[in-house]
mmCIF file of C-alpha atoms in Angstrom:
data_model
loop_
_atom_site.group_PDB
_atom_site.id
_atom_site.type_symbol
_atom_site.label_atom_id
_atom_site.label_comp_id
_atom_site.label_asym_id
_atom_site.label_seq_id
_atom_site.Cartn_x
_atom_site.Cartn_y
_atom_site.Cartn_z
ATOM 1 C CA MET A 822 41.894 65.705 7.217
ATOM 2 C CA LYS A 823 38.849 65.797 9.499
ATOM 3 C CA THR A 824 38.620 62.000 9.429
ATOM 4 C CA THR A 825 42.287 61.682 10.400
ATOM 5 C CA ARG A 826 41.869 64.185 13.216
ATOM 6 C CA PHE A 827 38.758 62.356 14.493
ATOM 7 C CA ALA A 828 40.594 59.023 14.427
ATOM 8 C CA PHE A 829 43.481 60.554 16.375
ATOM 9 C CA VAL A 830 41.116 61.906 19.044
ATOM 10 C CA VAL A 831 39.364 58.542 19.392
ATOM 11 C CA ALA A 832 42.704 56.733 19.675
ATOM 12 C CA THR A 833 43.861 59.202 22.314
ATOM 13 C CA LEU A 834 40.693 58.733 24.355
ATOM 14 C CA LEU A 835 40.969 54.962 24.111
ATOM 15 C CA CYS A 836 44.578 55.119 25.250
ATOM 16 C CA ALA A 837 43.625 57.301 28.221
ATOM 17 C CA ALA A 838 40.819 54.912 29.137
ATOM 18 C CA CYS A 839 43.223 51.967 29.015
ATOM 19 C CA CYS A 840 45.695 53.790 31.254
ATOM 20 C CA LEU A 841 42.962 54.556 33.785
ATOM 21 C CA SER A 842 41.823 50.952 33.651
ATOM 22 C CA ASP A 843 45.372 49.712 34.262
ATOM 23 C CA ALA A 844 45.776 52.092 37.195
ATOM 24 C CA SER A 845 42.500 50.894 38.705
ATOM 25 C CA ALA A 846 43.530 47.269 38.267
ATOM 26 C CA GLN A 847 46.844 47.990 39.980
ATOM 27 C CA GLU A 848 45.048 49.639 42.889
ATOM 28 C CA GLU A 849 42.667 46.696 43.224
ATOM 29 C CA LYS A 850 45.595 44.370 43.892
ATOM 30 C CA TRP A 851 46.027 45.853 47.367
ATOM 31 C CA THR A 852 44.466 43.688 50.075
ATOM 32 C CA SER A 853 43.610 45.124 53.482
ATOM 33 C CA LEU A 854 44.837 43.128 56.495
ATOM 34 C CA PHE A 855 43.089 45.288 59.113
ATOM 35 C CA ASP A 856 39.427 46.304 59.042
ATOM 36 C CA GLY A 857 39.899 49.259 61.393
ATOM 37 C CA LYS A 858 37.376 47.881 63.882
ATOM 38 C CA THR A 859 38.334 44.414 65.140
ATOM 39 C CA MET A 860 41.342 42.175 65.792
ATOM 40 C CA ASP A 861 40.118 39.669 63.201
ATOM 41 C CA GLY A 862 43.080 38.079 61.437
ATOM 42 C CA TRP A 863 45.564 39.039 64.155
ATOM 43 C CA GLU A 864 46.873 37.093 67.148
ATOM 44 C CA LYS A 865 49.063 38.124 70.072
ATOM 45 C CA VAL A 866 52.174 36.047 70.712
ATOM 46 C CA GLY A 867 54.068 36.780 73.922
ATOM 47 C CA ARG A 868 53.497 37.778 77.532
ATOM 48 C CA ASP A 869 50.034 37.896 79.044
ATOM 49 C CA ASP A 870 50.606 41.395 80.452
ATOM 50 C CA SER A 871 51.166 42.768 76.971
ATOM 51 C CA LYS A 872 48.052 44.336 75.474
ATOM 52 C CA TRP A 873 46.852 44.794 71.904
ATOM 53 C CA GLU A 874 43.524 46.447 71.143
ATOM 54 C CA VAL A 875 41.741 48.586 68.569
ATOM 55 C CA LYS A 876 41.529 52.251 69.612
ATOM 56 C CA ASP A 877 40.300 55.074 67.380
ATOM 57 C CA GLY A 878 40.564 52.874 64.299
ATOM 58 C CA ALA A 879 44.128 51.722 64.960
ATOM 59 C CA LEU A 880 45.837 48.620 66.310
ATOM 60 C CA THR A 881 47.432 49.774 69.567
ATOM 61 C CA GLY A 882 50.164 47.973 71.493
ATOM 62 C CA THR A 883 51.039 48.690 75.135
ATOM 63 C CA GLY A 884 52.593 46.889 78.097
ATOM 64 C CA ALA A 885 55.190 44.137 78.126
ATOM 65 C CA ALA A 886 56.948 42.616 75.131
ATOM 66 C CA SER A 887 54.931 40.710 72.545
ATOM 67 C CA MET A 888 54.229 40.348 68.842
ATOM 68 C CA LEU A 889 50.944 40.897 67.015
ATOM 69 C CA VAL A 890 51.023 38.474 64.086
ATOM 70 C CA ASN A 891 48.766 38.431 61.053
ATOM 71 C CA THR A 892 47.341 34.972 60.453
ATOM 72 C CA LYS A 893 47.149 35.293 56.659
ATOM 73 C CA GLY A 894 49.977 34.058 54.503
ATOM 74 C CA PRO A 895 52.705 33.070 54.255
ATOM 75 C CA TYR A 896 53.914 35.770 51.866
ATOM 76 C CA LYS A 897 57.124 35.747 49.845
ATOM 77 C CA ASN A 898 57.263 38.568 47.268
ATOM 78 C CA PHE A 899 55.110 41.624 47.917
ATOM 79 C CA ARG A 900 54.589 45.305 48.511
ATOM 80 C CA TYR A 901 53.468 46.060 52.033
ATOM 81 C CA ARG A 902 52.422 49.338 53.571
ATOM 82 C CA ALA A 903 51.019 50.603 56.840
ATOM 83 C CA GLU A 904 50.472 53.885 58.621
ATOM 84 C CA VAL A 905 52.334 53.905 61.931
ATOM 85 C CA LYS A 906 52.746 56.157 64.965
ATOM 86 C CA ILE A 907 55.215 55.640 67.833
ATOM 87 C CA ASN A 908 55.298 57.575 71.097
ATOM 88 C CA ASP A 909 58.208 59.678 72.358
ATOM 89 C CA GLY A 910 60.787 57.233 73.708
ATOM 90 C CA GLY A 911 58.963 54.281 72.186
ATOM 91 C CA ASN A 912 60.276 51.373 70.165
ATOM 92 C CA SER A 913 58.532 48.935 67.847
ATOM 93 C CA GLY A 914 59.074 47.030 64.636
ATOM 94 C CA LEU A 915 57.259 46.025 61.487
ATOM 95 C CA TYR A 916 58.133 42.382 60.825
ATOM 96 C CA PHE A 917 57.835 40.547 57.519
ATOM 97 C CA ARG A 918 58.613 37.012 56.408
ATOM 98 C CA THR A 919 58.295 36.101 60.089
ATOM 99 C CA THR A 920 56.913 33.089 61.953
ATOM 100 C CA ARG A 921 54.041 32.928 64.425
ATOM 101 C CA LYS A 922 56.134 31.951 67.445
ATOM 102 C CA PRO A 923 57.296 34.112 70.404
ATOM 103 C CA GLY A 924 60.427 36.229 70.210
ATOM 104 C CA PHE A 925 61.945 39.059 68.195
ATOM 105 C CA THR A 926 64.449 36.983 66.217
ATOM 106 C CA ASP A 927 62.520 35.467 63.301
ATOM 107 C CA GLY A 928 61.874 37.518 60.195
ATOM 108 C CA TYR A 929 63.079 40.838 58.864
ATOM 109 C CA GLU A 930 62.323 43.850 61.070
ATOM 110 C CA ALA A 931 61.731 47.351 59.750
ATOM 111 C CA GLN A 932 62.538 49.449 62.802
ATOM 112 C CA ILE A 933 59.998 51.885 64.284
ATOM 113 C CA ASP A 934 61.914 54.269 66.547
ATOM 114 C CA SER A 935 62.069 58.060 66.644
ATOM 115 C CA THR A 936 63.613 58.844 70.057
ATOM 116 C CA HIS A 937 64.219 55.558 71.909
ATOM 117 C CA THR A 938 67.583 55.047 73.636
ATOM 118 C CA ASP A 939 68.375 52.555 70.879
ATOM 119 C CA PRO A 940 69.836 54.903 68.219
ATOM 120 C CA ILE A 941 68.736 52.693 65.296
ATOM 121 C CA ARG A 942 65.873 54.716 63.811
ATOM 122 C CA THR A 943 62.804 54.267 61.660
ATOM 123 C CA GLY A 944 63.794 53.177 58.155
ATOM 124 C CA SER A 945 66.335 50.595 59.319
ATOM 125 C CA ILE A 946 66.256 46.877 58.590
ATOM 126 C CA TYR A 947 67.371 45.840 62.043
ATOM 127 C CA GLY A 948 70.689 44.024 62.143
ATOM 128 C CA MET A 949 71.268 44.537 58.416
ATOM 129 C CA CYS A 950 71.010 48.158 57.294
ATOM 130 C CA HIS A 951 70.848 50.848 59.970
ATOM 131 C CA VAL A 952 69.590 54.425 59.737
ATOM 132 C CA TYR A 953 70.613 56.840 62.499
ATOM 133 C CA LYS A 954 68.894 59.958 61.173
ATOM 134 C CA GLN A 955 65.437 60.785 62.506
ATOM 135 C CA HIS A 956 63.084 60.770 59.517
ATOM 136 C CA VAL A 957 59.869 60.881 61.563
ATOM 137 C CA LYS A 958 59.098 62.786 64.755
ATOM 138 C CA PRO A 959 57.470 60.892 67.642
ATOM 139 C CA ASP A 960 53.685 60.891 67.988
ATOM 140 C CA THR A 961 53.385 61.518 64.232
ATOM 141 C CA TRP A 962 51.591 59.316 61.713
ATOM 142 C CA PHE A 963 53.775 58.188 58.819
ATOM 143 C CA THR A 964 53.557 55.615 56.033
ATOM 144 C CA TYR A 965 55.953 52.673 55.870
ATOM 145 C CA ASP A 966 56.156 51.118 52.397
ATOM 146 C CA LEU A 967 58.243 48.015 51.707
ATOM 147 C CA GLU A 968 58.854 46.124 48.489
ATOM 148 C CA VAL A 969 60.330 42.660 48.977
ATOM 149 C CA ARG A 970 61.178 40.208 46.223
ATOM 150 C CA ASP A 971 63.656 37.477 45.396
ATOM 151 C CA ASP A 972 65.807 38.167 42.368
ATOM 152 C CA VAL A 973 69.121 37.397 40.678
ATOM 153 C CA TRP A 974 71.833 40.077 40.632
ATOM 154 C CA ARG A 975 75.000 39.478 38.607
ATOM 155 C CA GLY A 976 74.400 35.760 38.687
ATOM 156 C CA ARG A 977 73.740 35.605 42.436
ATOM 157 C CA GLU A 978 70.420 34.967 44.127
ATOM 158 C CA VAL A 979 69.330 37.809 46.362
ATOM 159 C CA THR A 980 66.379 39.155 48.331
ATOM 160 C CA ARG A 981 65.744 42.811 47.473
ATOM 161 C CA ILE A 982 64.182 44.996 50.181
ATOM 162 C CA LYS A 983 63.192 48.518 49.134
ATOM 163 C CA VAL A 984 62.381 50.832 52.063
ATOM 164 C CA THR A 985 60.233 53.958 51.668
ATOM 165 C CA VAL A 986 59.118 56.286 54.478
ATOM 166 C CA ASP A 987 56.415 58.873 53.773
ATOM 167 C CA GLY A 988 57.018 58.621 50.037
ATOM 168 C CA ASN A 989 60.799 59.035 50.326
ATOM 169 C CA GLU A 990 62.694 55.966 49.117
ATOM 170 C CA LEU A 991 65.600 55.558 51.547
ATOM 171 C CA TYR A 992 67.449 52.641 49.951
ATOM 172 C CA GLU A 993 67.236 49.147 48.518
ATOM 173 C CA TYR A 994 68.996 46.505 50.612
ATOM 174 C CA LEU A 995 70.339 43.356 48.945
ATOM 175 C CA ASP A 996 70.338 40.312 51.222
ATOM 176 C CA PHE A 997 72.549 37.769 49.483
ATOM 177 C CA ASP A 998 72.017 35.304 52.347
ATOM 178 C CA LYS A 999 68.257 35.335 51.662
ATOM 179 C CA THR A 1000 67.951 35.069 55.441
ATOM 180 C CA PHE A 1001 64.192 34.597 55.612
ATOM 181 C CA LYS A 1002 62.413 32.808 52.760
ATOM 182 C CA GLU A 1003 58.751 33.619 53.407
ATOM 183 C CA GLY A 1004 56.396 34.203 56.299
ATOM 184 C CA HIS A 1005 53.800 36.376 57.967
ATOM 185 C CA PHE A 1006 53.537 40.050 58.867
ATOM 186 C CA ALA A 1007 53.735 41.179 62.495
ATOM 187 C CA PHE A 1008 54.165 44.210 64.736
ATOM 188 C CA GLN A 1009 56.317 44.400 67.840
ATOM 189 C CA GLN A 1010 55.370 45.681 71.282
ATOM 190 C CA HIS A 1011 58.872 46.298 72.609
ATOM 191 C CA ASP A 1012 58.575 47.332 76.269
ATOM 192 C CA PRO A 1013 56.201 48.916 78.837
ATOM 193 C CA GLY A 1014 57.353 52.422 77.896
ATOM 194 C CA SER A 1015 56.365 51.999 74.265
ATOM 195 C CA VAL A 1016 52.996 52.723 72.665
ATOM 196 C CA VAL A 1017 52.616 51.893 68.984
ATOM 197 C CA ASN A 1018 49.608 52.588 66.745
ATOM 198 C CA ILE A 1019 49.027 51.024 63.315
ATOM 199 C CA ARG A 1020 46.304 51.531 60.708
ATOM 200 C CA LYS A 1021 45.654 51.018 56.978
ATOM 201 C CA VAL A 1022 47.675 47.799 56.763
ATOM 202 C CA GLU A 1023 47.765 46.545 53.157
ATOM 203 C CA VAL A 1024 49.635 43.997 51.063
ATOM 204 C CA MET A 1025 50.049 43.546 47.312
ATOM 205 C CA PRO A 1026 51.485 40.118 46.387
ATOM 206 C CA LEU A 1027 54.052 40.149 43.578
ATOM 207 C CA ALA A 1028 54.835 37.373 41.135
ATOM 208 C CA ASP A 1029 57.565 34.924 42.150
#
């Protein structure tokens, strides 16, 4: 009886250790794309009077329209997360599967907008799935978490985009057109009235 009980305890401890090991391995798959200090790995694409800089440990966009594009990649299937803050009346976007050329048209855009005159709010995939409810107040840090992967649904190829804001999963959008195949990550500086701040930018590649 004692031997059986001892064996059970050992097995339980080993199982717990394996679970902790698996959790640690999962966490190690996240790769940081921003060091919190420099613009290394990022390039501005757009107007000269648009400004991107590091302030108080965050990427900060001000001025005229531009994109701040990450030079790593391209990425296809992944989880991607970042902490974001947008000012009152501001507008920005978190782009994925995008190119490194000027303009706001290439790539999927996860909208960043709490009170801008454009009523399409944070949590939207712009032009595809729109959210009109305010989930985040302006001038407030929140976490954007996206899971993007190509899949097959009922015999049809599809790109799945799962959108989570501050731990609340809003929806999973199915893009049967598979509009954008792969690409880089980027942030949008929308207009001179917008100020966007980004920190803790991380990606976890997923298997194809």
